mmCIF file with all atom_site columns, C-alpha atoms in Angstrom:
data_model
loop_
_atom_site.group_PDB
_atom_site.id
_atom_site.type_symbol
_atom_site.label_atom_id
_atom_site.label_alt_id
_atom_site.label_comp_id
_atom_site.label_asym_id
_atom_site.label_entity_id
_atom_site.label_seq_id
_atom_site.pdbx_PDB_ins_code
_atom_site.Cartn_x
_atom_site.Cartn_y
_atom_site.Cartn_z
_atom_site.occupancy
_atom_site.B_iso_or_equiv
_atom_site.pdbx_formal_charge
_atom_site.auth_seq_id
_atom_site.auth_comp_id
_atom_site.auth_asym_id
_atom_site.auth_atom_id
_atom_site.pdbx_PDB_model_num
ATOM 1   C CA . UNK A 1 1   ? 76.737 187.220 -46.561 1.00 0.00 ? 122 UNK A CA 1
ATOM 2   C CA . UNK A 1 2   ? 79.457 189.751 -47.654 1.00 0.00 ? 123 UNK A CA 1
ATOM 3   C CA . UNK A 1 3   ? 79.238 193.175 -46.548 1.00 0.00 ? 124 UNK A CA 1
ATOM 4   C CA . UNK A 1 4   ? 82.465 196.235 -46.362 1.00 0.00 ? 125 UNK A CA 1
ATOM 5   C CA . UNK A 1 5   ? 81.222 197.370 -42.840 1.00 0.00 ? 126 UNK A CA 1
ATOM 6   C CA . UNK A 1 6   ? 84.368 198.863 -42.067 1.00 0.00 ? 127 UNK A CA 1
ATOM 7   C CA . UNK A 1 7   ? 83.935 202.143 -40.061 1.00 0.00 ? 128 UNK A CA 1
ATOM 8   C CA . UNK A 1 8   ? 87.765 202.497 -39.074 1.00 0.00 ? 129 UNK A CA 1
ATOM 9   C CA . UNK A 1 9   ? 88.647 202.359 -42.502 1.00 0.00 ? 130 UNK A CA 1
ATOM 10  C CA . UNK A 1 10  ? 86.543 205.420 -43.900 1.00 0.00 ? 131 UNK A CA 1
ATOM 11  C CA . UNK A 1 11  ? 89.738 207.332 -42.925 1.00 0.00 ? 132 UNK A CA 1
ATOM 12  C CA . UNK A 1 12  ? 91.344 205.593 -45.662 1.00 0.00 ? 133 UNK A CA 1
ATOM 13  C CA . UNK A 1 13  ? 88.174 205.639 -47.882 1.00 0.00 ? 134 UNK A CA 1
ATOM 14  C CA . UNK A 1 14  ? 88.082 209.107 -47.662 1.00 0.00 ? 135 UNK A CA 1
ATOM 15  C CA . UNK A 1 15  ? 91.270 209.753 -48.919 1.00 0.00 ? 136 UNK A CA 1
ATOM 16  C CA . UNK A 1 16  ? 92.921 207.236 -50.680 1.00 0.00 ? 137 UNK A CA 1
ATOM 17  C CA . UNK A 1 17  ? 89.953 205.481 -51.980 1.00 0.00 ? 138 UNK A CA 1
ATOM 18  C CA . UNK A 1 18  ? 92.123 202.877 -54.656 1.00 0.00 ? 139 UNK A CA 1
ATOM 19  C CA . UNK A 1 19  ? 93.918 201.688 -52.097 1.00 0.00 ? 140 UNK A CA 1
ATOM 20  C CA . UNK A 1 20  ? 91.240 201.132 -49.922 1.00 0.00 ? 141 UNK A CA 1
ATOM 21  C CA . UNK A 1 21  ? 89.320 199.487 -52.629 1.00 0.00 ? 142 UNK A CA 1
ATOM 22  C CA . UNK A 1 22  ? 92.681 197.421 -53.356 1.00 0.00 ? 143 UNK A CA 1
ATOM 23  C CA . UNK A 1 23  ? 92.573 196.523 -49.614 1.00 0.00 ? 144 UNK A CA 1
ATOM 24  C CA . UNK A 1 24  ? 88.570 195.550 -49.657 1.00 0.00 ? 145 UNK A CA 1
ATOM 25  C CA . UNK A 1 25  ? 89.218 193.469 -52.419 1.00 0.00 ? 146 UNK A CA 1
ATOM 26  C CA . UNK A 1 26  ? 92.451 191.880 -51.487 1.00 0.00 ? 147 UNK A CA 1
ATOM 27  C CA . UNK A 1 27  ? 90.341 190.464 -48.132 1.00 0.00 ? 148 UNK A CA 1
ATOM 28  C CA . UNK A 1 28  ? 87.609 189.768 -50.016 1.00 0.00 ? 149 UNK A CA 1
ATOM 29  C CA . UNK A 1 29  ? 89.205 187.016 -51.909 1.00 0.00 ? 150 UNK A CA 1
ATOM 30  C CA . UNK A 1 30  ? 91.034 185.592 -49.544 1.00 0.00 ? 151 UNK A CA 1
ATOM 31  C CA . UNK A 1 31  ? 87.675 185.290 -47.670 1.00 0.00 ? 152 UNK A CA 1
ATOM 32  C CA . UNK A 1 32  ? 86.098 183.660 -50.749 1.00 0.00 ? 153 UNK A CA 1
ATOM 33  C CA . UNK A 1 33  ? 89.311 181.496 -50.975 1.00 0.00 ? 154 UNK A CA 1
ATOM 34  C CA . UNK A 1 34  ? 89.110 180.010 -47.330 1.00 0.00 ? 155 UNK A CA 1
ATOM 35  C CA . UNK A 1 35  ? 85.948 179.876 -47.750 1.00 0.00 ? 156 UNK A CA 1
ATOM 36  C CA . UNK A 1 36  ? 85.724 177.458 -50.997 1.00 0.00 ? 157 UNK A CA 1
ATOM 37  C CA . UNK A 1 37  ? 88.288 175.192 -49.103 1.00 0.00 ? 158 UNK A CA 1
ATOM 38  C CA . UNK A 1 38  ? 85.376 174.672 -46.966 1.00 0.00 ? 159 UNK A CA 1
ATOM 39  C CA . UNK A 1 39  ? 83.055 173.740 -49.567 1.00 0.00 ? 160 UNK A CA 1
ATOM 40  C CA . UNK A 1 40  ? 81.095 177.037 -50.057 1.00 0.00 ? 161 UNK A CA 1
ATOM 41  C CA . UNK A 1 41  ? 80.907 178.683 -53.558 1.00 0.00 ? 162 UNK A CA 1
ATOM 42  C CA . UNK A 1 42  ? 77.826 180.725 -52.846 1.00 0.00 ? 163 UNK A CA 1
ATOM 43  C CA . UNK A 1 43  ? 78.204 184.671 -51.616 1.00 0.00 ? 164 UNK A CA 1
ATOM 44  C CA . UNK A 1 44  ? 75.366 186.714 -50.657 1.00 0.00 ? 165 UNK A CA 1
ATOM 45  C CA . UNK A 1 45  ? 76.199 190.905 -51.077 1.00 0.00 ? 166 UNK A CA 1
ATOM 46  C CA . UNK A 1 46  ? 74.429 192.226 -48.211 1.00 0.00 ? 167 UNK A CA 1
ATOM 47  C CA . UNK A 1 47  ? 72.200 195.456 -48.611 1.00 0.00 ? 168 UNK A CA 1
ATOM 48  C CA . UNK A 1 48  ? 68.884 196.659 -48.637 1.00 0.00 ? 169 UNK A CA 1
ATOM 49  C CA . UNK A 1 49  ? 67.388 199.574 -49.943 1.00 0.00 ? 170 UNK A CA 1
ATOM 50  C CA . UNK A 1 50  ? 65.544 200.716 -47.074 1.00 0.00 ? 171 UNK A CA 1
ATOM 51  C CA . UNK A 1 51  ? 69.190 200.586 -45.148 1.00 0.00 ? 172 UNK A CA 1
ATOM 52  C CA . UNK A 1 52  ? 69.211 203.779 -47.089 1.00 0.00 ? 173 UNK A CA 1
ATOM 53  C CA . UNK A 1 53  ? 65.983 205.031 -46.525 1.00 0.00 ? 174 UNK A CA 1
ATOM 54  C CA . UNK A 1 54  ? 65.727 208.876 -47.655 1.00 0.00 ? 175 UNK A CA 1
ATOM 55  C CA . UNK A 1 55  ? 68.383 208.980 -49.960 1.00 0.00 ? 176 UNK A CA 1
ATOM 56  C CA . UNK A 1 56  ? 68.224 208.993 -54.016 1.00 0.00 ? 177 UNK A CA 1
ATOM 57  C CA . UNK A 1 57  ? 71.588 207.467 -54.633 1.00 0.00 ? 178 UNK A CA 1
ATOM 58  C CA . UNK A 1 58  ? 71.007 203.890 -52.604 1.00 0.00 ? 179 UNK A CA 1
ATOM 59  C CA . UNK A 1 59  ? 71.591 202.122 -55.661 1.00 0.00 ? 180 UNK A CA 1
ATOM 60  C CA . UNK A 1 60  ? 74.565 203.222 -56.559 1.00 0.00 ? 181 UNK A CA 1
ATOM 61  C CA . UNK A 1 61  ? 76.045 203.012 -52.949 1.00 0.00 ? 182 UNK A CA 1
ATOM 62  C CA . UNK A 1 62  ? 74.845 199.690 -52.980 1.00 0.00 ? 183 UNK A CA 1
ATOM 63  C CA . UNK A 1 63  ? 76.499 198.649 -56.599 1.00 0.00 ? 184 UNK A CA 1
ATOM 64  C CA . UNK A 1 64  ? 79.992 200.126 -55.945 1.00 0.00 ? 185 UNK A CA 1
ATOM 65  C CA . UNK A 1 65  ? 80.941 197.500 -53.016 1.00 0.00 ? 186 UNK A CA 1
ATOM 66  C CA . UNK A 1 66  ? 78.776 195.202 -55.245 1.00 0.00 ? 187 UNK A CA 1
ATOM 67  C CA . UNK A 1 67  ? 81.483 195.961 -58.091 1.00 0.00 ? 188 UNK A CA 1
ATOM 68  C CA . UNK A 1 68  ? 84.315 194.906 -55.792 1.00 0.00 ? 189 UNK A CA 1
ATOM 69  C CA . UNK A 1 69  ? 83.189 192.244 -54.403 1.00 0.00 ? 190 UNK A CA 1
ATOM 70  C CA . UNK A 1 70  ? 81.933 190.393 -57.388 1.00 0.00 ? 191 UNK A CA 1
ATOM 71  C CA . UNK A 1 71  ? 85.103 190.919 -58.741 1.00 0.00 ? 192 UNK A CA 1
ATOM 72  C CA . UNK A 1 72  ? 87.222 189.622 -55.384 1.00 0.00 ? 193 UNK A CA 1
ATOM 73  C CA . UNK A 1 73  ? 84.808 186.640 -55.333 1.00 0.00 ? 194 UNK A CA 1
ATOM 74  C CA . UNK A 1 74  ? 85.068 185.809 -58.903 1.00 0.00 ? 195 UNK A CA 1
ATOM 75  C CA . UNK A 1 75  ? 89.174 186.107 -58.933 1.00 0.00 ? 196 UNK A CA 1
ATOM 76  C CA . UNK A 1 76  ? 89.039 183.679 -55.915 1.00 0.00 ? 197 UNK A CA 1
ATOM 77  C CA . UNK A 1 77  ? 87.286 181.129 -58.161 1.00 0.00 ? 198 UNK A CA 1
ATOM 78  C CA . UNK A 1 78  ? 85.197 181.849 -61.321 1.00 0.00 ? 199 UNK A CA 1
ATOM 79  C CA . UNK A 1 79  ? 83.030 178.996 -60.413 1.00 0.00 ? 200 UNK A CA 1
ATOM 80  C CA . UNK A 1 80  ? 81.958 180.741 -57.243 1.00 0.00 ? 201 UNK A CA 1
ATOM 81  C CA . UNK A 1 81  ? 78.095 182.610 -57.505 1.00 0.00 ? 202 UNK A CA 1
ATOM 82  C CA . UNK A 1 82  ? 77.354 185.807 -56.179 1.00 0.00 ? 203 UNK A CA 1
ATOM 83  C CA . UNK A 1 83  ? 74.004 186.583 -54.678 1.00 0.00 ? 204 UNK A CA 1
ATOM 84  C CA . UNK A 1 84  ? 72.963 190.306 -55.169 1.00 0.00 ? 205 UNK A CA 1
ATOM 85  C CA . UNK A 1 85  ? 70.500 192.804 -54.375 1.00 0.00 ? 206 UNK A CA 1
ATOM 86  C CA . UNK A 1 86  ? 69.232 191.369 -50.839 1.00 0.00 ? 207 UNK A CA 1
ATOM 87  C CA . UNK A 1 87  ? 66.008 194.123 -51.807 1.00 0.00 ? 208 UNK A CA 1
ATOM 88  C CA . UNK A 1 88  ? 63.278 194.593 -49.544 1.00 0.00 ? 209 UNK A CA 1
ATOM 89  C CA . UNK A 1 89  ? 61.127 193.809 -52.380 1.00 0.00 ? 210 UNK A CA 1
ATOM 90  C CA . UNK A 1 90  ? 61.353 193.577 -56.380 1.00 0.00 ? 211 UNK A CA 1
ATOM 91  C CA . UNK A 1 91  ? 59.445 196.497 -58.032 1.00 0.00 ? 212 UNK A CA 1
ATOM 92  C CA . UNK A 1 92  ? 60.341 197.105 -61.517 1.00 0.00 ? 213 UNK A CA 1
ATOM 93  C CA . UNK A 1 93  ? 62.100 200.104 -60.450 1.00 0.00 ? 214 UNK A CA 1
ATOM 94  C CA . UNK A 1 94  ? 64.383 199.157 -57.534 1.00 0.00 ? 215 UNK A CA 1
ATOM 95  C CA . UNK A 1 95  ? 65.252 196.096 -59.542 1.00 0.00 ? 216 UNK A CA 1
ATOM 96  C CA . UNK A 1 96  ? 66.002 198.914 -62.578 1.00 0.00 ? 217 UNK A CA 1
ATOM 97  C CA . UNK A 1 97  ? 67.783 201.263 -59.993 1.00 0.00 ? 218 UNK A CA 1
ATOM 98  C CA . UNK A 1 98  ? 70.150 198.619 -59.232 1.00 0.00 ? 219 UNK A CA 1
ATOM 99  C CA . UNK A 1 99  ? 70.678 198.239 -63.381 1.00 0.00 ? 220 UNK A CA 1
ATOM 100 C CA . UNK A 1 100 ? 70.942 201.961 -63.825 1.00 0.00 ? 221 UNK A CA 1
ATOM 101 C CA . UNK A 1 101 ? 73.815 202.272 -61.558 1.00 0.00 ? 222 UNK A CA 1
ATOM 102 C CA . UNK A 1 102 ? 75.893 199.845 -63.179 1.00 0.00 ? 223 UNK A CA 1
ATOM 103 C CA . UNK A 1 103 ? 75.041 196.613 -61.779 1.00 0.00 ? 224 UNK A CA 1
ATOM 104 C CA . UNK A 1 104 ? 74.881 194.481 -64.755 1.00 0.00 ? 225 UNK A CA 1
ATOM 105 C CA . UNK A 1 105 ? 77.486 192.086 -65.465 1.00 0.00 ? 226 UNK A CA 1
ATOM 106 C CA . UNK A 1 106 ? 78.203 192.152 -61.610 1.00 0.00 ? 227 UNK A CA 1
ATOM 107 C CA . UNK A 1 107 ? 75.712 189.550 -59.888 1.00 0.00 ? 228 UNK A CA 1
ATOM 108 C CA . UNK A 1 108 ? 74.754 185.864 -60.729 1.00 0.00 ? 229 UNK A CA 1
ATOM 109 C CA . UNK A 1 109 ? 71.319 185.688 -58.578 1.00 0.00 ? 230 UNK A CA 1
ATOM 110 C CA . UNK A 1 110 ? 69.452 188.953 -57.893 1.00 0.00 ? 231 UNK A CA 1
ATOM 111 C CA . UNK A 1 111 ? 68.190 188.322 -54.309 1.00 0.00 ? 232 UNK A CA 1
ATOM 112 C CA . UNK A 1 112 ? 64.438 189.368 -53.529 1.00 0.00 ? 233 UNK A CA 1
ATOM 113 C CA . UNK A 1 113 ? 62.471 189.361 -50.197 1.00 0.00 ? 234 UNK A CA 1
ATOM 114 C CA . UNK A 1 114 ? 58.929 189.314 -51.744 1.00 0.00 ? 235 UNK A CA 1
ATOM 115 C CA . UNK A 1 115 ? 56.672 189.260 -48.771 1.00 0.00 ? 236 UNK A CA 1
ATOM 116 C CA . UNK A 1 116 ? 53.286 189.217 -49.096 1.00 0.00 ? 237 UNK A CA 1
ATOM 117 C CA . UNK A 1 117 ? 50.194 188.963 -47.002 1.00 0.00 ? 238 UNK A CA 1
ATOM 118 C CA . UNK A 1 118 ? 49.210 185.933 -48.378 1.00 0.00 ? 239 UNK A CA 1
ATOM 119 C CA . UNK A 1 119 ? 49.492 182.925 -45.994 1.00 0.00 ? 240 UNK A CA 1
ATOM 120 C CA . UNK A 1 120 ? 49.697 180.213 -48.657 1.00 0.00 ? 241 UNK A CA 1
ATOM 121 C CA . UNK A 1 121 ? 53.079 181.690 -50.290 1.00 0.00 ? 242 UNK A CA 1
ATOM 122 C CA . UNK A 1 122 ? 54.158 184.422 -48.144 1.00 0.00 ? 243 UNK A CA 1
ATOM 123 C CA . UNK A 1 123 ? 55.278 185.552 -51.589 1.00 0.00 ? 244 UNK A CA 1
ATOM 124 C CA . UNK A 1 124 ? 54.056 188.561 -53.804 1.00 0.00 ? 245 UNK A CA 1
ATOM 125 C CA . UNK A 1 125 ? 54.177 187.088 -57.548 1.00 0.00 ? 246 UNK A CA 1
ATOM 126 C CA . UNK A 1 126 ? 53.621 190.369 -59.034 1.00 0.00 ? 247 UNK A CA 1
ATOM 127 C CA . UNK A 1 127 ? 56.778 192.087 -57.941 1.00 0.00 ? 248 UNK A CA 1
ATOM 128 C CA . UNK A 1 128 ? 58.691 188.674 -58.505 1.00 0.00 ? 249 UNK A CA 1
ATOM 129 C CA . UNK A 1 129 ? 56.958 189.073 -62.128 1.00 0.00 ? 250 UNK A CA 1
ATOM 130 C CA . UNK A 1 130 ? 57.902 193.056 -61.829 1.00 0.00 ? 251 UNK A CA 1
ATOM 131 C CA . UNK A 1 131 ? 61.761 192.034 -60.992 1.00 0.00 ? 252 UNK A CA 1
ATOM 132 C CA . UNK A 1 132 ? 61.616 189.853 -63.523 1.00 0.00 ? 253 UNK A CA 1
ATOM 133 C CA . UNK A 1 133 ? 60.880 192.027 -66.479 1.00 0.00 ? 254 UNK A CA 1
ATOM 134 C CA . UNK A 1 134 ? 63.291 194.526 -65.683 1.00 0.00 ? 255 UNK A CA 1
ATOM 135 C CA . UNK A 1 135 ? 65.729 191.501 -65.626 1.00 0.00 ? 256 UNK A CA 1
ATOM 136 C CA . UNK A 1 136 ? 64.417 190.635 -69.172 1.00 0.00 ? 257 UNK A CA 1
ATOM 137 C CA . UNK A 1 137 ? 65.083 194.022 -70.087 1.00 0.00 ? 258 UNK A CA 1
ATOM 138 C CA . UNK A 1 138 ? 68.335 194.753 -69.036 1.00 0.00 ? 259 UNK A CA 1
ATOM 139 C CA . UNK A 1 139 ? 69.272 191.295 -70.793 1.00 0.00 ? 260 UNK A CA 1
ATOM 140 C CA . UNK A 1 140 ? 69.705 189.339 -67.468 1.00 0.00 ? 261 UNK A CA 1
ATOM 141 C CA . UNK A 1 141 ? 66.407 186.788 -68.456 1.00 0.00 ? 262 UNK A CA 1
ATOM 142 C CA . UNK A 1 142 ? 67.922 183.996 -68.060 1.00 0.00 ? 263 UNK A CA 1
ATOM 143 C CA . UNK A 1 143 ? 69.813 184.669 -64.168 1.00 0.00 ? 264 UNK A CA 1
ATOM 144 C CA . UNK A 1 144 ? 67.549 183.239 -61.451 1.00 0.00 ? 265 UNK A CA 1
ATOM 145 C CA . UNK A 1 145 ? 66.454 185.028 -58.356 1.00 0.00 ? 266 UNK A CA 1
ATOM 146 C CA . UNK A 1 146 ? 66.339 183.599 -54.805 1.00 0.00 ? 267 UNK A CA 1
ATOM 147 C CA . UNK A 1 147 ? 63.332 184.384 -52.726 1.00 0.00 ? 268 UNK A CA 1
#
């Protein structure tokens, strides 16, 4: 799981924000790199919505690091898959949130946690079925999601 926690760097964030991004990315794929000469290919963006509980614009904090580090994973190897979303749960319109602020194009596997009360699945179909609709609609049918 991939995530830019990188408090002493906000200095840097703050005010030279390309070259911090070149920097994010630049560790990012060597990270992927090492990591495929260990075997792994898969990359989970970490985030959750309600890590940003309150605030309207949790998507799009969430899909700018998303941006960068698709991108650093994918120059490492294209054949690597990135994991995305990590949401508390799959409502049509967090799953859409994530779309509206530019997500698309930038995950292979939109991550879910679907819990439910019911102690057969643990799983709540409808907002996998919810998730998957917006999916459908933002052209992404045909990407899988990880529960």
């Amino acid at each position: 799981m991939l995530g830019l926690w990188n408090s002493w760097a906000d200095k840097v964030k703050e005010s030279d924000p390309a070259r911090y991004w070149k920097l994010a990315e630049a560790f990012v794929t060597e990270f992927a790199k090492h990591a495929n000469s260990k075997g792994i290919k898969y990359f989970s963006v970490a985030g959750n919505e309600f890590d940003l509980l309150g605030r309207g614009d949790w998507a799009q904090l969430y899909v700018e690091p998303l941006k960068h580090i698709y991108t650093a994973i994918k120059a490492a190897s294209k054949d690597n898959i990135v994991i995305a979303g990590n949401l508390s749960h799959g409502g049509d319109d967090v799953v859409q949130a994530l779309y509206d602020a530019g997500a698309k194009g930038y995950f292979d596997v939109l991550n879910l946690h679907t819990y439910s009360n019911d102690p057969k699945t643990g799983v709540d179909i409808f907002q996998v079925v919810a998730a998957r609709r917006a999916m459908v609609r933002n052209g992404d049918g045909d990407k899988l999601i990880f529960l």
